[in-house]
PDB file of C-alpha atoms and ligand atoms in Angstrom:
ATOM      1  CA  MET A 277     -26.234 146.837  40.343  1.00 95.00           C
ATOM      2  CA  LYS A 278     -24.450 149.497  38.310  1.00 98.00           C
ATOM      3  CA  SER A 279     -22.820 152.601  39.700  1.00 98.00           C
ATOM      4  CA  TYR A 280     -21.553 155.779  38.098  1.00 98.00           C
ATOM      5  CA  ARG A 281     -19.517 158.642  39.556  1.00 98.00           C
ATOM      6  CA  LYS A 282     -18.838 162.091  38.143  1.00 98.00           C
ATOM      7  CA  GLU A 283     -17.389 165.311  39.542  1.00 98.00           C
ATOM      8  CA  LEU A 284     -18.698 168.707  38.438  1.00 98.00           C
ATOM      9  CA  TRP A 285     -16.230 171.586  38.672  1.00 98.00           C
ATOM     10  CA  LEU A 286     -17.684 175.024  39.326  1.00 97.00           C
ATOM     11  CA  ALA A 287     -16.021 178.428  39.649  1.00 97.00           C
ATOM     12  CA  THR A 288     -18.428 181.261  40.398  1.00 97.00           C
ATOM     13  CA  PRO A 289     -17.162 184.814  39.708  1.00 98.00           C
ATOM     14  CA  THR A 290     -18.873 186.090  42.879  1.00 98.00           C
ATOM     15  CA  ARG A 291     -18.553 185.075  46.544  1.00 98.00           C
ATOM     16  CA  ARG A 292     -22.174 183.890  46.602  1.00 98.00           C
ATOM     17  CA  ALA A 293     -24.102 182.362  43.701  1.00 97.00           C
ATOM     18  CA  TYR A 294     -26.748 179.799  42.776  1.00 97.00           C
ATOM     19  CA  VAL A 295     -26.056 177.600  39.760  1.00 98.00           C
ATOM     20  CA  ASN A 296     -28.762 175.411  38.227  1.00 98.00           C
ATOM     21  CA  ILE A 297     -27.031 172.053  37.680  1.00 98.00           C
ATOM     22  CA  THR A 298     -30.155 170.041  36.730  1.00 98.00           C
ATOM     23  CA  SER A 299     -29.092 169.593  33.081  1.00 98.00           C
ATOM     24  CA  GLN A 300     -25.620 168.445  34.179  1.00 98.00           C
ATOM     25  CA  VAL A 301     -27.164 165.853  36.488  1.00 98.00           C
ATOM     26  CA  GLU A 302     -29.426 164.714  33.605  1.00 98.00           C
ATOM     27  CA  LEU A 303     -26.345 164.410  31.379  1.00 98.00           C
ATOM     28  CA  ALA A 304     -24.576 162.268  33.987  1.00 98.00           C
ATOM     29  CA  LEU A 305     -27.689 160.107  34.243  1.00 98.00           C
ATOM     30  CA  ALA A 306     -27.716 159.599  30.459  1.00 98.00           C
ATOM     31  CA  GLU A 307     -23.980 158.721  30.549  1.00 98.00           C
ATOM     32  CA  SER A 308     -24.609 156.177  33.322  1.00 98.00           C
ATOM     33  CA  GLY A 309     -27.175 154.206  31.334  1.00 98.00           C
ATOM     34  CA  ILE A 310     -29.035 153.595  34.598  1.00 98.00           C
ATOM     35  CA  ARG A 311     -32.849 153.430  34.197  1.00 98.00           C
ATOM     36  CA  GLU A 312     -34.047 152.679  37.750  1.00 98.00           C
ATOM     37  CA  GLY A 313     -32.243 153.777  40.896  1.00 98.00           C
ATOM     38  CA  MET A 314     -31.096 156.814  42.847  1.00 98.00           C
ATOM     39  CA  VAL A 315     -28.812 159.749  42.270  1.00 98.00           C
ATOM     40  CA  LEU A 316     -26.976 161.546  45.058  1.00 99.00           C
ATOM     41  CA  VAL A 317     -25.605 165.028  44.384  1.00 99.00           C
ATOM     42  CA  ASN A 318     -23.476 166.674  47.069  1.00 98.00           C
ATOM     43  CA  ALA A 319     -21.154 169.612  47.480  1.00 98.00           C
ATOM     44  CA  MET A 320     -17.582 168.485  48.205  1.00 98.00           C
ATOM     45  CA  HIS A 321     -16.840 171.680  50.160  1.00 98.00           C
ATOM     46  CA  ILE A 322     -17.976 172.864  53.587  1.00 98.00           C
ATOM     47  CA  THR A 323     -18.905 176.330  52.289  1.00 98.00           C
ATOM     48  CA  ALA A 324     -21.218 175.237  49.443  1.00 98.00           C
ATOM     49  CA  SER A 325     -24.579 173.467  49.194  1.00 98.00           C
ATOM     50  CA  VAL A 326     -26.647 171.347  46.862  1.00 98.00           C
ATOM     51  CA  PHE A 327     -30.393 171.800  47.237  1.00 98.00           C
ATOM     52  CA  ILE A 328     -33.642 171.562  45.287  1.00 98.00           C
ATOM     53  CA  ASN A 329     -35.973 174.492  44.799  1.00 98.00           C
ATOM     54  CA  ASP A 330     -37.591 176.804  42.231  1.00 98.00           C
ATOM     55  CA  ASN A 331     -35.593 178.267  39.317  1.00 98.00           C
ATOM     56  CA  GLU A 332     -36.893 181.787  39.992  1.00 97.00           C
ATOM     57  CA  SER A 333     -34.573 184.776  40.366  1.00 96.00           C
ATOM     58  CA  GLY A 334     -36.777 186.552  42.936  1.00 98.00           C
ATOM     59  CA  LEU A 335     -36.575 183.524  45.205  1.00 98.00           C
ATOM     60  CA  HIS A 336     -32.786 183.415  44.824  1.00 97.00           C
ATOM     61  CA  SER A 337     -32.652 187.086  45.832  1.00 97.00           C
ATOM     62  CA  ASP A 338     -34.841 186.193  48.832  1.00 98.00           C
ATOM     63  CA  PHE A 339     -32.401 183.390  49.785  1.00 98.00           C
ATOM     64  CA  GLU A 340     -29.563 185.932  49.706  1.00 97.00           C
ATOM     65  CA  LYS A 341     -31.405 188.399  51.968  1.00 98.00           C
ATOM     66  CA  TRP A 342     -32.610 185.688  54.360  1.00 98.00           C
ATOM     67  CA  LEU A 343     -29.179 184.086  54.700  1.00 98.00           C
ATOM     68  CA  GLU A 344     -27.540 187.480  55.238  1.00 98.00           C
ATOM     69  CA  LYS A 345     -29.984 188.129  58.105  1.00 98.00           C
ATOM     70  CA  LEU A 346     -29.225 184.755  59.697  1.00 98.00           C
ATOM     71  CA  ALA A 347     -25.459 184.786  59.134  1.00 98.00           C
ATOM     72  CA  PRO A 348     -24.238 188.149  57.834  1.00 98.00           C
ATOM     73  CA  GLU A 349     -20.863 188.047  56.094  1.00 98.00           C
ATOM     74  CA  LYS A 350     -19.613 191.221  57.811  1.00 97.00           C
ATOM     75  CA  PRO A 351     -18.174 192.237  60.145  1.00 97.00           C
ATOM     76  CA  HIS A 352     -15.793 189.304  59.761  1.00 97.00           C
ATOM     77  CA  ALA A 353     -14.564 189.738  63.347  1.00 97.00           C
ATOM     78  CA  GLN A 354     -17.976 188.749  64.788  1.00 98.00           C
ATOM     79  CA  TYR A 355     -17.141 185.050  64.239  1.00 98.00           C
ATOM     80  CA  ALA A 356     -14.731 182.940  66.293  1.00 97.00           C
ATOM     81  CA  HIS A 357     -13.917 180.908  63.130  1.00 98.00           C
ATOM     82  CA  ASN A 358     -12.497 183.980  61.376  1.00 97.00           C
ATOM     83  CA  GLY A 359      -9.008 183.866  62.871  1.00 94.00           C
ATOM     84  CA  TYR A 360      -7.137 183.045  59.660  1.00 92.00           C
ATOM     85  CA  GLU A 361     -10.190 182.949  57.375  1.00 94.00           C
ATOM     86  CA  ASP A 362     -13.123 185.236  56.593  1.00 96.00           C
ATOM     87  CA  ASN A 363     -15.668 182.580  55.678  1.00 98.00           C
ATOM     88  CA  ALA A 364     -17.512 181.673  58.903  1.00 98.00           C
ATOM     89  CA  ASP A 365     -20.733 183.036  57.374  1.00 98.00           C
ATOM     90  CA  ALA A 366     -20.276 180.683  54.401  1.00 98.00           C
ATOM     91  CA  HIS A 367     -20.019 177.632  56.700  1.00 98.00           C
ATOM     92  CA  LEU A 368     -23.229 178.700  58.469  1.00 98.00           C
ATOM     93  CA  LYS A 369     -25.092 179.378  55.202  1.00 98.00           C
ATOM     94  CA  ARG A 370     -24.087 175.950  53.899  1.00 98.00           C
ATOM     95  CA  GLN A 371     -25.347 174.352  57.111  1.00 98.00           C
ATOM     96  CA  ILE A 372     -28.781 175.929  56.623  1.00 98.00           C
ATOM     97  CA  MET A 373     -29.073 175.184  52.896  1.00 98.00           C
ATOM     98  CA  GLY A 374     -27.805 171.606  53.180  1.00 98.00           C
ATOM     99  CA  ARG A 375     -25.059 169.430  51.804  1.00 98.00           C
ATOM    100  CA  GLU A 376     -26.802 167.099  49.353  1.00 98.00           C
ATOM    101  CA  VAL A 377     -29.918 165.911  47.585  1.00 98.00           C
ATOM    102  CA  VAL A 378     -31.086 162.413  46.642  1.00 98.00           C
ATOM    103  CA  VAL A 379     -33.407 162.025  43.648  1.00 98.00           C
ATOM    104  CA  ALA A 380     -35.207 158.907  42.431  1.00 98.00           C
ATOM    105  CA  ILE A 381     -34.560 157.705  38.884  1.00 98.00           C
ATOM    106  CA  THR A 382     -37.552 156.235  37.076  1.00 98.00           C
ATOM    107  CA  GLU A 383     -37.482 155.046  33.444  1.00 98.00           C
ATOM    108  CA  GLY A 384     -34.136 156.774  32.897  1.00 98.00           C
ATOM    109  CA  LYS A 385     -35.320 160.208  34.076  1.00 98.00           C
ATOM    110  CA  LEU A 386     -34.985 162.282  37.247  1.00 98.00           C
ATOM    111  CA  ASP A 387     -38.253 161.646  39.091  1.00 98.00           C
ATOM    112  CA  ILE A 388     -38.743 165.211  40.398  1.00 98.00           C
ATOM    113  CA  GLY A 389     -41.714 167.522  40.726  1.00 98.00           C
ATOM    114  CA  PRO A 390     -42.649 169.947  37.940  1.00 97.00           C
ATOM    115  CA  TRP A 391     -40.974 172.969  39.615  1.00 97.00           C
ATOM    116  CA  GLU A 392     -38.070 171.173  41.237  1.00 98.00           C
ATOM    117  CA  GLN A 393     -34.600 172.057  39.989  1.00 98.00           C
ATOM    118  CA  ILE A 394     -31.208 171.093  41.431  1.00 98.00           C
ATOM    119  CA  PHE A 395     -28.933 173.952  42.490  1.00 98.00           C
ATOM    120  CA  TYR A 396     -25.347 174.319  43.587  1.00 98.00           C
ATOM    121  CA  GLY A 397     -25.283 177.066  46.231  1.00 98.00           C
ATOM    122  CA  GLU A 398     -21.952 178.856  46.608  1.00 98.00           C
ATOM    123  CA  TYR A 399     -21.167 180.954  49.709  1.00 98.00           C
ATOM    124  CA  ASP A 400     -17.382 181.370  49.385  1.00 98.00           C
ATOM    125  CA  GLY A 401     -16.706 181.330  45.660  1.00 98.00           C
ATOM    126  CA  LYS A 402     -14.273 182.923  43.198  1.00 98.00           C
ATOM    127  CA  ARG A 403     -12.329 179.621  43.032  1.00 97.00           C
ATOM    128  CA  ARG A 404     -12.704 176.147  41.555  1.00 98.00           C
ATOM    129  CA  LYS A 405     -14.826 173.822  43.659  1.00 98.00           C
ATOM    130  CA  ARG A 406     -16.524 170.461  43.107  1.00 98.00           C
ATOM    131  CA  ALA A 407     -19.860 168.754  43.408  1.00 98.00           C
ATOM    132  CA  LEU A 408     -20.160 164.961  43.304  1.00 98.00           C
ATOM    133  CA  ILE A 409     -22.768 163.012  41.356  1.00 99.00           C
ATOM    134  CA  LYS A 410     -23.151 159.351  42.360  1.00 99.00           C
ATOM    135  CA  ILE A 411     -25.739 157.195  40.628  1.00 98.00           C
ATOM    136  CA  ILE A 412     -26.644 153.655  41.625  1.00 98.00           C
ATOM    137  CA  GLY A 413     -29.216 151.323  40.145  1.00 98.00           C
ATOM    138  CA  GLU A 414     -29.726 149.178  37.079  1.00 98.00           C
TER     139      GLU A 414
HETATM  140 ZN1   ZN B 676     -13.583 178.313  57.103  1.00 88.31          ZN
END
């Protein structure tokens, strides 16, 4: 069995953002040379997510509104976590949107549905953060 590991560095200019990383995962898959197996992609931070959904800006706007209803950023003082930090909402948003995705690899390609794209979801950005790509197979 072969394995391949790669870190993606991301720095969003805004506190919250969705970045389509599908092409970067496909690049890592090509670099790995693996034809049959699995790829795991996970955020390496507790205030960011990796998830799969539609690459449609209206939906991303809906995510923003929905998450702000569930875990509004402000007022910061509403959260017990915000003693020395102001990012309790970001931890909660990450919990809802998930940490990682696993995708099958078939004949050297990501075996995903026609509308499925892989996103990095940022909830406490404006700094450099990482996502991990781990591919195993043969
Ligand atoms: Zn925190």
